């Protein structure tokens, strides 16, 4: 069993920080309980180093998708260093926020106005506030994962199962006011009739918020029908592109499908590892923001928009969405080939740039844990999902698949009864995570 | 009338960004409509430079209180540069967050556990979620300003006046679900009977959230009585120290009064201009965070906790709270002396380190605008409030008061009918802002 300074520090963290980390998806238990390196000292390209100075190739979540250009991209970091030299904050505003607003609107000609925040949860809450203020109605139909705030978790008040397919199974919305019950109404992706029924039965419905794509893409006509329903019923259509933005095209994924929302949000990748999120929208909707109160000190930071401007320049120059999509397609091919060789029935889901696999097997979580355990020994961070970055080159993919092959072979032998997975696991099984994989 | 590139850019911003800025308090209209420089190119110490390269001494909000150590503090910036060099974000967590949690708990021995966020609004929402989850009750009594989120603004559903004394007069909580009506119940500072009545009439009350000090400090026994009411009724007591923390002592202002809450939040000054906010609390309350879902990608950034650790080191070494409090006391003395000389009845409020003045005169907003207008000509950013920083030295205060004297004289002459304020204003009058001055 590998343990090091990281696991020592994590023991301390669990006493000081409820949950141990700030993000559920970065909990060591999600990967390899008691063995995951947990903390980093340095990250660069598609590599990182733990607290013991050990190097790892990151073939996992790449900062949960924040670093399409890889960790520590020179041009983005240079823009941030200039901000540090000239001041991140002042009594006056930073001009970069206006330039970034202009840039995002030019990439999305249907949009006219922009607000910025620092986290995806905030961007989601701002979009909902604006949509409710613009429509004058409180109910929202949702499809997908939209953060931790009250407005969203309220969907689970009552039976506690509404968000099972969107977030986590059985999530108890403890601490969310019960008065919010029935304000948020989930529908399943590609199930247009579920949305129609929500619209029919809820006259106070003012908005639809959804992810453009989930584990699967849209069925033919699905997004167009959602758009039509929104238009016909005077509902604000919001696309949450915090995760999907800039993965498959230069901007929101909705550009690929030719369906335009009234509001879209971007997060994660926009600043290549520096905190910045954006809410863009049509003027007639966005102007409702002025009739309510949406304001926060740290939304005025200069690092965020400066990093985003440099990130967009570099993405555009590299056509990064093509690189990471090609990487993802190669990765899928590799998984499929190994599964075919070892007679494992594999499910592969997600956008190519955020691709994940699973086996429909009773011992799946044990196998997933075993993959992480064995890859870690080889200096590779891996689970069953890969957020691709432009620094993932053919030699990294080769290294990953060379190490993955004997692991798939062992899993196959376990399934055939030749080996027992319990005998080869060196620690506890990982926790199950988000239902959404992309 | 002074105008420059900043006002040009702001005209563009108002078309692209609803409200023009991310923070209400940084809108140019709050200071000097059509003339305020609006944007900065550089900030250092207690100086900043606008887009035309013009230098200003900042005797105003100093980034709305984010920079107690001044803009661009070498040691804090050096810590941030190291983060840029070694990676702000990765699949693993940053060890600095554990060190910062440990540090904040050691400064506040009543607290055991910590969560971090990036903005003050988030910190407020996290504290409320935890308090509601821990108590199992949804209603909250509040006193003060606690951000832009639904939970707080819901206090204004109905008559629209509940937050008049806490935030802004007549704020319309447009876009806040009406179902939240009566979940948040405001009481006035130092009015213990109002709190008692809320407790008596609302069995679903689970928490009290308040600022420790507002424009005035606590009446003798007030905070102790609040603490007793919370204890007797099993209510989670939350002190919002986002603004007051580290201004008058090394940590929360509550340390000066010897009254301990169950949760406290810090913001603004904690990272000296880099985004980081903290929620600290007793173990039995904070552990409720694990029974609900509180998680966000950008809360895992390394810059925030790294900047905070360097900021705390430097604050402790300088005893910055003593420096800025002494500055504030000198500033008050200066205002009082000038008012006495020119026969103006002045009201001075707030913590010394965040001190503000006003005249009870019908033309007050015009005079405030005139002060900003004239000071701007002298290369000084000024309104009626000063967030002091350690870089404010005697020569800066002298310069400020030398320029302020003829302005107070003119105001006095306007009051005596010798001059007309409308004749000396060169542009529109500023907007009125927050009711809370500290």
PDB file of C-alpha atoms in Angstrom, chain A residues 9 12-28 31 36-44 48-51 56 58 60-64 66-67 71-72 77-78 80-81 83-98 101-102 105 112-122 125-126 128-130 132-134 136-138 145 147-151 153 167-168 171-180 183 204 267-269 273-277 286-303 381 434, chain B residues 9 12-28 31 36-44 48-51 56 58 60-64 66-67 71-72 77-78 80-81 83-98 101-102 105 112-122 125-126 128-130 132-134 136-138 145 147-151 153 167-168 171-180 183 204 267-269 273-277 286-303 381 434:
ATOM      1  CA  UNK A   9      -2.174  15.601   5.873  1.00  0.00           C
ATOM      2  CA  UNK A  12      -5.516  16.152   9.755  1.00  0.00           C
ATOM      3  CA  UNK A  13      -7.767  17.819   7.172  1.00  0.00           C
ATOM      4  CA  UNK A  14     -10.708  15.580   8.042  1.00  0.00           C
ATOM      5  CA  UNK A  15     -10.545  16.859  11.624  1.00  0.00           C
ATOM      6  CA  UNK A  16     -10.348  20.503  10.540  1.00  0.00           C
ATOM      7  CA  UNK A  17     -12.566  20.604   7.454  1.00  0.00           C
ATOM      8  CA  UNK A  18     -16.009  18.976   7.315  1.00  0.00           C
ATOM      9  CA  UNK A  19     -15.765  16.587   4.370  1.00  0.00           C
ATOM     10  CA  UNK A  20     -11.993  17.045   4.213  1.00  0.00           C
ATOM     11  CA  UNK A  21     -11.929  18.967   0.909  1.00  0.00           C
ATOM     12  CA  UNK A  22     -13.770  21.880  -0.712  1.00  0.00           C
ATOM     13  CA  UNK A  23     -15.000  19.823  -3.667  1.00  0.00           C
ATOM     14  CA  UNK A  24     -16.714  16.440  -3.344  1.00  0.00           C
ATOM     15  CA  UNK A  25     -15.065  15.202  -6.541  1.00  0.00           C
ATOM     16  CA  UNK A  26     -11.587  15.838  -5.112  1.00  0.00           C
ATOM     17  CA  UNK A  27     -12.076  13.717  -2.001  1.00  0.00           C
ATOM     18  CA  UNK A  28      -9.416  11.003  -1.894  1.00  0.00           C
ATOM     19  CA  UNK A  31     -10.415   7.622  -6.039  1.00  0.00           C
ATOM     20  CA  UNK A  36      -4.589   8.543  -2.902  1.00  0.00           C
ATOM     21  CA  UNK A  37      -1.819  11.183  -2.777  1.00  0.00           C
ATOM     22  CA  UNK A  38      -4.550  13.762  -1.964  1.00  0.00           C
ATOM     23  CA  UNK A  39      -2.374  16.909  -2.170  1.00  0.00           C
ATOM     24  CA  UNK A  40      -0.036  18.378  -4.769  1.00  0.00           C
ATOM     25  CA  UNK A  41       3.116  20.406  -4.485  1.00  0.00           C
ATOM     26  CA  UNK A  42       3.371  21.259  -8.189  1.00  0.00           C
ATOM     27  CA  UNK A  43       1.361  20.817 -11.391  1.00  0.00           C
ATOM     28  CA  UNK A  44       2.609  21.431 -14.928  1.00  0.00           C
ATOM     29  CA  UNK A  48       1.691  16.811 -11.109  1.00  0.00           C
ATOM     30  CA  UNK A  49       3.821  16.074  -8.072  1.00  0.00           C
ATOM     31  CA  UNK A  50       2.614  15.015  -4.638  1.00  0.00           C
ATOM     32  CA  UNK A  51       3.889  16.190  -1.244  1.00  0.00           C
ATOM     33  CA  UNK A  56       2.266  11.521 -11.722  1.00  0.00           C
ATOM     34  CA  UNK A  58      -2.714  12.947 -14.858  1.00  0.00           C
ATOM     35  CA  UNK A  60      -7.995  11.555 -14.633  1.00  0.00           C
ATOM     36  CA  UNK A  61     -10.016  14.718 -13.981  1.00  0.00           C
ATOM     37  CA  UNK A  62      -7.335  17.351 -14.808  1.00  0.00           C
ATOM     38  CA  UNK A  63      -8.482  19.690 -12.025  1.00  0.00           C
ATOM     39  CA  UNK A  64     -12.090  18.583 -12.727  1.00  0.00           C
ATOM     40  CA  UNK A  66     -10.420  23.449 -15.365  1.00  0.00           C
ATOM     41  CA  UNK A  67      -7.234  23.060 -17.427  1.00  0.00           C
ATOM     42  CA  UNK A  71      -1.580  22.964 -15.810  1.00  0.00           C
ATOM     43  CA  UNK A  72       0.522  26.103 -15.665  1.00  0.00           C
ATOM     44  CA  UNK A  77       0.331  32.399 -16.239  1.00  0.00           C
ATOM     45  CA  UNK A  78       2.147  35.359 -17.755  1.00  0.00           C
ATOM     46  CA  UNK A  80      -1.717  36.449 -14.230  1.00  0.00           C
ATOM     47  CA  UNK A  81       1.826  37.454 -13.230  1.00  0.00           C
ATOM     48  CA  UNK A  83      -1.927  41.206 -12.741  1.00  0.00           C
ATOM     49  CA  UNK A  84       0.051  40.364  -9.601  1.00  0.00           C
ATOM     50  CA  UNK A  85       2.621  42.999 -10.597  1.00  0.00           C
ATOM     51  CA  UNK A  86       0.028  45.682 -11.281  1.00  0.00           C
ATOM     52  CA  UNK A  87      -2.619  44.865  -8.668  1.00  0.00           C
ATOM     53  CA  UNK A  88      -5.429  42.290  -8.527  1.00  0.00           C
ATOM     54  CA  UNK A  89      -7.886  44.553  -6.742  1.00  0.00           C
ATOM     55  CA  UNK A  90      -8.503  48.244  -6.252  1.00  0.00           C
ATOM     56  CA  UNK A  91     -11.180  50.815  -5.569  1.00  0.00           C
ATOM     57  CA  UNK A  92     -11.616  51.101  -9.346  1.00  0.00           C
ATOM     58  CA  UNK A  93     -12.693  48.319 -11.688  1.00  0.00           C
ATOM     59  CA  UNK A  94     -10.507  46.274 -14.008  1.00  0.00           C
ATOM     60  CA  UNK A  95     -10.808  47.035 -17.736  1.00  0.00           C
ATOM     61  CA  UNK A  96     -10.279  43.366 -18.572  1.00  0.00           C
ATOM     62  CA  UNK A  97     -13.851  42.528 -17.498  1.00  0.00           C
ATOM     63  CA  UNK A  98     -15.230  44.746 -20.252  1.00  0.00           C
ATOM     64  CA  UNK A 101     -17.623  40.585 -21.895  1.00  0.00           C
ATOM     65  CA  UNK A 102     -17.100  41.861 -25.431  1.00  0.00           C
ATOM     66  CA  UNK A 105     -20.641  38.213 -26.801  1.00  0.00           C
ATOM     67  CA  UNK A 112     -25.747  40.941 -25.713  1.00  0.00           C
ATOM     68  CA  UNK A 113     -24.789  41.242 -22.060  1.00  0.00           C
ATOM     69  CA  UNK A 114     -22.571  39.497 -19.524  1.00  0.00           C
ATOM     70  CA  UNK A 115     -22.067  39.162 -15.778  1.00  0.00           C
ATOM     71  CA  UNK A 116     -19.119  37.475 -14.133  1.00  0.00           C
ATOM     72  CA  UNK A 117     -18.717  35.516 -10.914  1.00  0.00           C
ATOM     73  CA  UNK A 118     -16.030  33.295  -9.457  1.00  0.00           C
ATOM     74  CA  UNK A 119     -17.637  29.889  -9.000  1.00  0.00           C
ATOM     75  CA  UNK A 120     -20.036  27.774 -11.022  1.00  0.00           C
ATOM     76  CA  UNK A 121     -22.543  27.646  -8.178  1.00  0.00           C
ATOM     77  CA  UNK A 122     -22.646  31.434  -8.193  1.00  0.00           C
ATOM     78  CA  UNK A 125     -27.619  31.264  -8.903  1.00  0.00           C
ATOM     79  CA  UNK A 126     -27.172  34.500 -10.844  1.00  0.00           C
ATOM     80  CA  UNK A 128     -31.719  31.746 -11.948  1.00  0.00           C
ATOM     81  CA  UNK A 129     -32.191  35.093 -10.203  1.00  0.00           C
ATOM     82  CA  UNK A 130     -32.126  36.916 -13.538  1.00  0.00           C
ATOM     83  CA  UNK A 132     -36.978  34.657 -12.286  1.00  0.00           C
ATOM     84  CA  UNK A 133     -36.740  38.453 -12.236  1.00  0.00           C
ATOM     85  CA  UNK A 134     -37.225  38.652 -16.017  1.00  0.00           C
ATOM     86  CA  UNK A 136     -41.767  37.257 -12.877  1.00  0.00           C
ATOM     87  CA  UNK A 137     -42.325  33.553 -12.161  1.00  0.00           C
ATOM     88  CA  UNK A 138     -40.547  31.387  -9.570  1.00  0.00           C
ATOM     89  CA  UNK A 145     -26.232  19.262 -12.425  1.00  0.00           C
ATOM     90  CA  UNK A 147     -24.412  23.374  -8.222  1.00  0.00           C
ATOM     91  CA  UNK A 148     -24.910  23.291  -4.460  1.00  0.00           C
ATOM     92  CA  UNK A 149     -27.211  26.259  -3.825  1.00  0.00           C
ATOM     93  CA  UNK A 150     -30.644  26.128  -2.176  1.00  0.00           C
ATOM     94  CA  UNK A 151     -32.596  26.876  -5.345  1.00  0.00           C
ATOM     95  CA  UNK A 153     -31.137  21.216  -4.057  1.00  0.00           C
ATOM     96  CA  UNK A 167     -26.456  14.805  -9.089  1.00  0.00           C
ATOM     97  CA  UNK A 168     -26.052  12.086  -6.469  1.00  0.00           C
ATOM     98  CA  UNK A 171     -29.070  13.280  -1.531  1.00  0.00           C
ATOM     99  CA  UNK A 172     -30.717  14.715   1.574  1.00  0.00           C
ATOM    100  CA  UNK A 173     -31.217  18.462   1.025  1.00  0.00           C
ATOM    101  CA  UNK A 174     -30.623  19.154   4.719  1.00  0.00           C
ATOM    102  CA  UNK A 175     -30.566  22.864   5.529  1.00  0.00           C
ATOM    103  CA  UNK A 176     -32.493  23.866   2.400  1.00  0.00           C
ATOM    104  CA  UNK A 177     -35.697  25.735   3.382  1.00  0.00           C
ATOM    105  CA  UNK A 178     -38.687  23.434   3.043  1.00  0.00           C
ATOM    106  CA  UNK A 179     -40.689  26.384   1.724  1.00  0.00           C
ATOM    107  CA  UNK A 180     -38.803  25.939  -1.570  1.00  0.00           C
ATOM    108  CA  UNK A 183     -40.136  25.365  -6.977  1.00  0.00           C
ATOM    109  CA  UNK A 204     -45.730  29.631 -12.262  1.00  0.00           C
ATOM    110  CA  UNK A 267     -17.113  28.022 -15.899  1.00  0.00           C
ATOM    111  CA  UNK A 268     -14.323  25.558 -15.234  1.00  0.00           C
ATOM    112  CA  UNK A 269     -12.166  25.864 -18.372  1.00  0.00           C
ATOM    113  CA  UNK A 273      -7.291  26.982 -13.736  1.00  0.00           C
ATOM    114  CA  UNK A 274      -7.984  30.500 -12.461  1.00  0.00           C
ATOM    115  CA  UNK A 275     -11.411  31.221 -11.008  1.00  0.00           C
ATOM    116  CA  UNK A 276     -13.784  32.905 -13.431  1.00  0.00           C
ATOM    117  CA  UNK A 277     -17.334  32.088 -14.469  1.00  0.00           C
ATOM    118  CA  UNK A 286     -30.157  40.263 -18.686  1.00  0.00           C
ATOM    119  CA  UNK A 287     -31.408  43.765 -17.955  1.00  0.00           C
ATOM    120  CA  UNK A 288     -33.609  42.284 -15.228  1.00  0.00           C
ATOM    121  CA  UNK A 289     -30.348  42.008 -13.233  1.00  0.00           C
ATOM    122  CA  UNK A 290     -30.579  45.750 -12.696  1.00  0.00           C
ATOM    123  CA  UNK A 291     -33.947  45.501 -10.984  1.00  0.00           C
ATOM    124  CA  UNK A 292     -32.638  43.189  -8.270  1.00  0.00           C
ATOM    125  CA  UNK A 293     -29.420  43.031  -6.211  1.00  0.00           C
ATOM    126  CA  UNK A 294     -26.558  40.891  -7.550  1.00  0.00           C
ATOM    127  CA  UNK A 295     -23.206  42.124  -6.256  1.00  0.00           C
ATOM    128  CA  UNK A 296     -20.072  40.692  -4.657  1.00  0.00           C
ATOM    129  CA  UNK A 297     -16.647  42.062  -3.749  1.00  0.00           C
ATOM    130  CA  UNK A 298     -14.492  39.335  -5.238  1.00  0.00           C
ATOM    131  CA  UNK A 299     -16.277  39.335  -8.583  1.00  0.00           C
ATOM    132  CA  UNK A 300     -14.148  42.444  -9.222  1.00  0.00           C
ATOM    133  CA  UNK A 301     -10.827  40.550  -9.106  1.00  0.00           C
ATOM    134  CA  UNK A 302      -8.588  41.194 -12.078  1.00  0.00           C
ATOM    135  CA  UNK A 303      -6.990  37.739 -12.272  1.00  0.00           C
ATOM    136  CA  UNK A 381      -3.562   9.220 -11.800  1.00  0.00           C
ATOM    137  CA  UNK A 434     -21.698  11.799  -9.432  1.00  0.00           C
TER     138      UNK A 434
ATOM    139  CA  UNK B   9     -14.791  52.433 -21.293  1.00  0.00           C
ATOM    140  CA  UNK B  12     -19.187  50.645 -23.286  1.00  0.00           C
ATOM    141  CA  UNK B  13     -19.414  48.567 -20.095  1.00  0.00           C
ATOM    142  CA  UNK B  14     -22.954  49.750 -19.383  1.00  0.00           C
ATOM    143  CA  UNK B  15     -24.041  48.334 -22.724  1.00  0.00           C
ATOM    144  CA  UNK B  16     -22.315  45.001 -22.128  1.00  0.00           C
ATOM    145  CA  UNK B  17     -22.763  44.473 -18.383  1.00  0.00           C
ATOM    146  CA  UNK B  18     -26.084  45.000 -16.594  1.00  0.00           C
ATOM    147  CA  UNK B  19     -25.255  47.550 -13.902  1.00  0.00           C
ATOM    148  CA  UNK B  20     -21.874  48.246 -15.505  1.00  0.00           C
ATOM    149  CA  UNK B  21     -19.759  46.691 -12.733  1.00  0.00           C
ATOM    150  CA  UNK B  22     -19.704  43.482 -10.672  1.00  0.00           C
ATOM    151  CA  UNK B  23     -20.033  45.289  -7.341  1.00  0.00           C
ATOM    152  CA  UNK B  24     -22.622  47.960  -6.622  1.00  0.00           C
ATOM    153  CA  UNK B  25     -20.152  49.878  -4.419  1.00  0.00           C
ATOM    154  CA  UNK B  26     -17.694  50.205  -7.302  1.00  0.00           C
ATOM    155  CA  UNK B  27     -20.125  51.835  -9.698  1.00  0.00           C
ATOM    156  CA  UNK B  28     -18.752  55.205 -10.799  1.00  0.00           C
ATOM    157  CA  UNK B  31     -18.742  58.418  -6.413  1.00  0.00           C
ATOM    158  CA  UNK B  36     -14.973  59.077 -11.895  1.00  0.00           C
ATOM    159  CA  UNK B  37     -11.911  57.372 -13.445  1.00  0.00           C
ATOM    160  CA  UNK B  38     -13.805  54.058 -13.111  1.00  0.00           C
ATOM    161  CA  UNK B  39     -10.939  51.726 -14.150  1.00  0.00           C
ATOM    162  CA  UNK B  40      -7.378  51.220 -13.002  1.00  0.00           C
ATOM    163  CA  UNK B  41      -4.239  50.198 -14.821  1.00  0.00           C
ATOM    164  CA  UNK B  42      -2.110  49.732 -11.698  1.00  0.00           C
ATOM    165  CA  UNK B  43      -2.472  49.788  -7.916  1.00  0.00           C
ATOM    166  CA  UNK B  44       0.346  49.846  -5.376  1.00  0.00           C
ATOM    167  CA  UNK B  48      -3.526  53.687  -8.019  1.00  0.00           C
ATOM    168  CA  UNK B  49      -3.316  54.791 -11.643  1.00  0.00           C
ATOM    169  CA  UNK B  50      -6.207  55.196 -14.063  1.00  0.00           C
ATOM    170  CA  UNK B  51      -6.307  54.213 -17.746  1.00  0.00           C
ATOM    171  CA  UNK B  56      -4.339  58.934  -7.360  1.00  0.00           C
ATOM    172  CA  UNK B  58      -6.688  56.312  -2.434  1.00  0.00           C
ATOM    173  CA  UNK B  60     -11.638  56.046  -0.144  1.00  0.00           C
ATOM    174  CA  UNK B  61     -12.697  52.389  -0.053  1.00  0.00           C
ATOM    175  CA  UNK B  62      -9.286  50.742  -0.733  1.00  0.00           C
ATOM    176  CA  UNK B  63     -10.805  47.973  -2.851  1.00  0.00           C
ATOM    177  CA  UNK B  64     -13.857  47.999  -0.515  1.00  0.00           C
ATOM    178  CA  UNK B  66      -9.805  44.065   0.725  1.00  0.00           C
ATOM    179  CA  UNK B  67      -6.326  45.542   1.153  1.00  0.00           C
ATOM    180  CA  UNK B  71      -2.311  47.200  -2.811  1.00  0.00           C
ATOM    181  CA  UNK B  72       0.315  44.832  -4.127  1.00  0.00           C
ATOM    182  CA  UNK B  77       2.297  38.827  -3.974  1.00  0.00           C
ATOM    183  CA  UNK B  78       5.393  36.676  -3.660  1.00  0.00           C
ATOM    184  CA  UNK B  80       0.880  34.210  -5.126  1.00  0.00           C
ATOM    185  CA  UNK B  81       3.699  34.237  -7.691  1.00  0.00           C
ATOM    186  CA  UNK B  83       1.446  29.512  -6.719  1.00  0.00           C
ATOM    187  CA  UNK B  84       1.435  30.677 -10.328  1.00  0.00           C
ATOM    188  CA  UNK B  85       4.841  29.004 -10.791  1.00  0.00           C
ATOM    189  CA  UNK B  86       3.747  25.715  -9.203  1.00  0.00           C
ATOM    190  CA  UNK B  87       0.097  25.525 -10.292  1.00  0.00           C
ATOM    191  CA  UNK B  88      -3.094  27.110  -8.977  1.00  0.00           C
ATOM    192  CA  UNK B  89      -5.281  24.104  -9.615  1.00  0.00           C
ATOM    193  CA  UNK B  90      -4.922  20.363 -10.047  1.00  0.00           C
ATOM    194  CA  UNK B  91      -6.712  17.073  -9.630  1.00  0.00           C
ATOM    195  CA  UNK B  92      -5.300  16.945  -6.098  1.00  0.00           C
ATOM    196  CA  UNK B  93      -5.970  19.439  -3.332  1.00  0.00           C
ATOM    197  CA  UNK B  94      -3.700  22.209  -2.087  1.00  0.00           C
ATOM    198  CA  UNK B  95      -2.047  21.684   1.301  1.00  0.00           C
ATOM    199  CA  UNK B  96      -2.317  25.403   2.068  1.00  0.00           C
ATOM    200  CA  UNK B  97      -6.041  25.046   2.792  1.00  0.00           C
ATOM    201  CA  UNK B  98      -5.308  22.737   5.703  1.00  0.00           C
ATOM    202  CA  UNK B 101      -7.818  26.101   8.543  1.00  0.00           C
ATOM    203  CA  UNK B 102      -5.409  25.300  11.365  1.00  0.00           C
ATOM    204  CA  UNK B 105      -8.860  27.811  14.443  1.00  0.00           C
ATOM    205  CA  UNK B 112     -12.828  23.611  15.573  1.00  0.00           C
ATOM    206  CA  UNK B 113     -13.588  23.335  11.861  1.00  0.00           C
ATOM    207  CA  UNK B 114     -13.385  25.476   8.739  1.00  0.00           C
ATOM    208  CA  UNK B 115     -14.737  25.667   5.200  1.00  0.00           C
ATOM    209  CA  UNK B 116     -13.506  28.051   2.533  1.00  0.00           C
ATOM    210  CA  UNK B 117     -15.205  29.787  -0.369  1.00  0.00           C
ATOM    211  CA  UNK B 118     -14.257  32.596  -2.726  1.00  0.00           C
ATOM    212  CA  UNK B 119     -16.835  35.311  -2.147  1.00  0.00           C
ATOM    213  CA  UNK B 120     -18.561  36.768   0.884  1.00  0.00           C
ATOM    214  CA  UNK B 121     -22.003  35.939  -0.506  1.00  0.00           C
ATOM    215  CA  UNK B 122     -20.944  32.304  -0.729  1.00  0.00           C
ATOM    216  CA  UNK B 125     -24.876  31.036   2.158  1.00  0.00           C
ATOM    217  CA  UNK B 126     -22.657  28.229   3.449  1.00  0.00           C
ATOM    218  CA  UNK B 128     -26.810  29.574   6.683  1.00  0.00           C
ATOM    219  CA  UNK B 129     -26.986  26.107   5.081  1.00  0.00           C
ATOM    220  CA  UNK B 130     -24.893  24.639   7.903  1.00  0.00           C
ATOM    221  CA  UNK B 132     -30.204  25.248   9.138  1.00  0.00           C
ATOM    222  CA  UNK B 133     -28.898  21.704   8.722  1.00  0.00           C
ATOM    223  CA  UNK B 134     -27.539  21.658  12.283  1.00  0.00           C
ATOM    224  CA  UNK B 136     -33.187  21.386  11.631  1.00  0.00           C
ATOM    225  CA  UNK B 137     -35.086  24.693  11.517  1.00  0.00           C
ATOM    226  CA  UNK B 138     -35.396  27.095   8.578  1.00  0.00           C
ATOM    227  CA  UNK B 145     -25.699  43.135   5.539  1.00  0.00           C
ATOM    228  CA  UNK B 147     -24.833  39.428   0.681  1.00  0.00           C
ATOM    229  CA  UNK B 148     -26.975  39.093  -2.426  1.00  0.00           C
ATOM    230  CA  UNK B 149     -28.317  35.538  -2.185  1.00  0.00           C
ATOM    231  CA  UNK B 150     -31.982  34.517  -2.095  1.00  0.00           C
ATOM    232  CA  UNK B 151     -31.977  33.455   1.554  1.00  0.00           C
ATOM    233  CA  UNK B 153     -33.006  39.179   0.173  1.00  0.00           C
ATOM    234  CA  UNK B 167     -28.712  47.041   2.999  1.00  0.00           C
ATOM    235  CA  UNK B 168     -30.358  49.562   0.701  1.00  0.00           C
ATOM    236  CA  UNK B 171     -34.790  47.168  -2.425  1.00  0.00           C
ATOM    237  CA  UNK B 172     -37.142  45.084  -4.553  1.00  0.00           C
ATOM    238  CA  UNK B 173     -36.200  41.400  -4.117  1.00  0.00           C
ATOM    239  CA  UNK B 174     -37.158  40.658  -7.714  1.00  0.00           C
ATOM    240  CA  UNK B 175     -36.373  37.089  -8.734  1.00  0.00           C
ATOM    241  CA  UNK B 176     -36.274  35.775  -5.155  1.00  0.00           C
ATOM    242  CA  UNK B 177     -38.849  32.976  -4.717  1.00  0.00           C
ATOM    243  CA  UNK B 178     -41.899  34.300  -2.896  1.00  0.00           C
ATOM    244  CA  UNK B 179     -42.095  30.983  -1.031  1.00  0.00           C
ATOM    245  CA  UNK B 180     -39.170  32.211   1.083  1.00  0.00           C
ATOM    246  CA  UNK B 183     -38.010  32.761   6.519  1.00  0.00           C
ATOM    247  CA  UNK B 204     -39.068  27.414  13.434  1.00  0.00           C
ATOM    248  CA  UNK B 267     -13.846  37.758   3.893  1.00  0.00           C
ATOM    249  CA  UNK B 268     -12.523  40.888   2.222  1.00  0.00           C
ATOM    250  CA  UNK B 269      -9.199  41.475   4.024  1.00  0.00           C
ATOM    251  CA  UNK B 273      -6.856  41.519  -2.369  1.00  0.00           C
ATOM    252  CA  UNK B 274      -6.965  37.876  -3.461  1.00  0.00           C
ATOM    253  CA  UNK B 275     -10.288  36.065  -3.257  1.00  0.00           C
ATOM    254  CA  UNK B 276     -10.698  33.924  -0.164  1.00  0.00           C
ATOM    255  CA  UNK B 277     -13.462  33.722   2.427  1.00  0.00           C
ATOM    256  CA  UNK B 286     -19.906  22.423  11.342  1.00  0.00           C
ATOM    257  CA  UNK B 287     -20.246  18.661  11.008  1.00  0.00           C
ATOM    258  CA  UNK B 288     -23.770  19.217   9.688  1.00  0.00           C
ATOM    259  CA  UNK B 289     -22.006  20.301   6.467  1.00  0.00           C
ATOM    260  CA  UNK B 290     -21.325  16.632   5.816  1.00  0.00           C
ATOM    261  CA  UNK B 291     -25.003  15.745   5.827  1.00  0.00           C
ATOM    262  CA  UNK B 292     -25.807  18.122   3.002  1.00  0.00           C
ATOM    263  CA  UNK B 293     -24.091  19.078  -0.281  1.00  0.00           C
ATOM    264  CA  UNK B 294     -21.720  22.075  -0.223  1.00  0.00           C
ATOM    265  CA  UNK B 295     -19.120  21.804  -2.968  1.00  0.00           C
ATOM    266  CA  UNK B 296     -17.631  23.992  -5.701  1.00  0.00           C
ATOM    267  CA  UNK B 297     -14.745  23.645  -8.166  1.00  0.00           C
ATOM    268  CA  UNK B 298     -13.077  27.000  -7.606  1.00  0.00           C
ATOM    269  CA  UNK B 299     -13.068  26.708  -3.826  1.00  0.00           C
ATOM    270  CA  UNK B 300     -10.067  24.435  -4.427  1.00  0.00           C
ATOM    271  CA  UNK B 301      -7.887  27.211  -5.891  1.00  0.00           C
ATOM    272  CA  UNK B 302      -4.479  27.492  -4.303  1.00  0.00           C
ATOM    273  CA  UNK B 303      -4.060  31.267  -4.601  1.00  0.00           C
ATOM    274  CA  UNK B 381      -9.898  59.377  -4.494  1.00  0.00           C
ATOM    275  CA  UNK B 434     -25.433  51.319   1.400  1.00  0.00           C
TER     276      UNK B 434
END
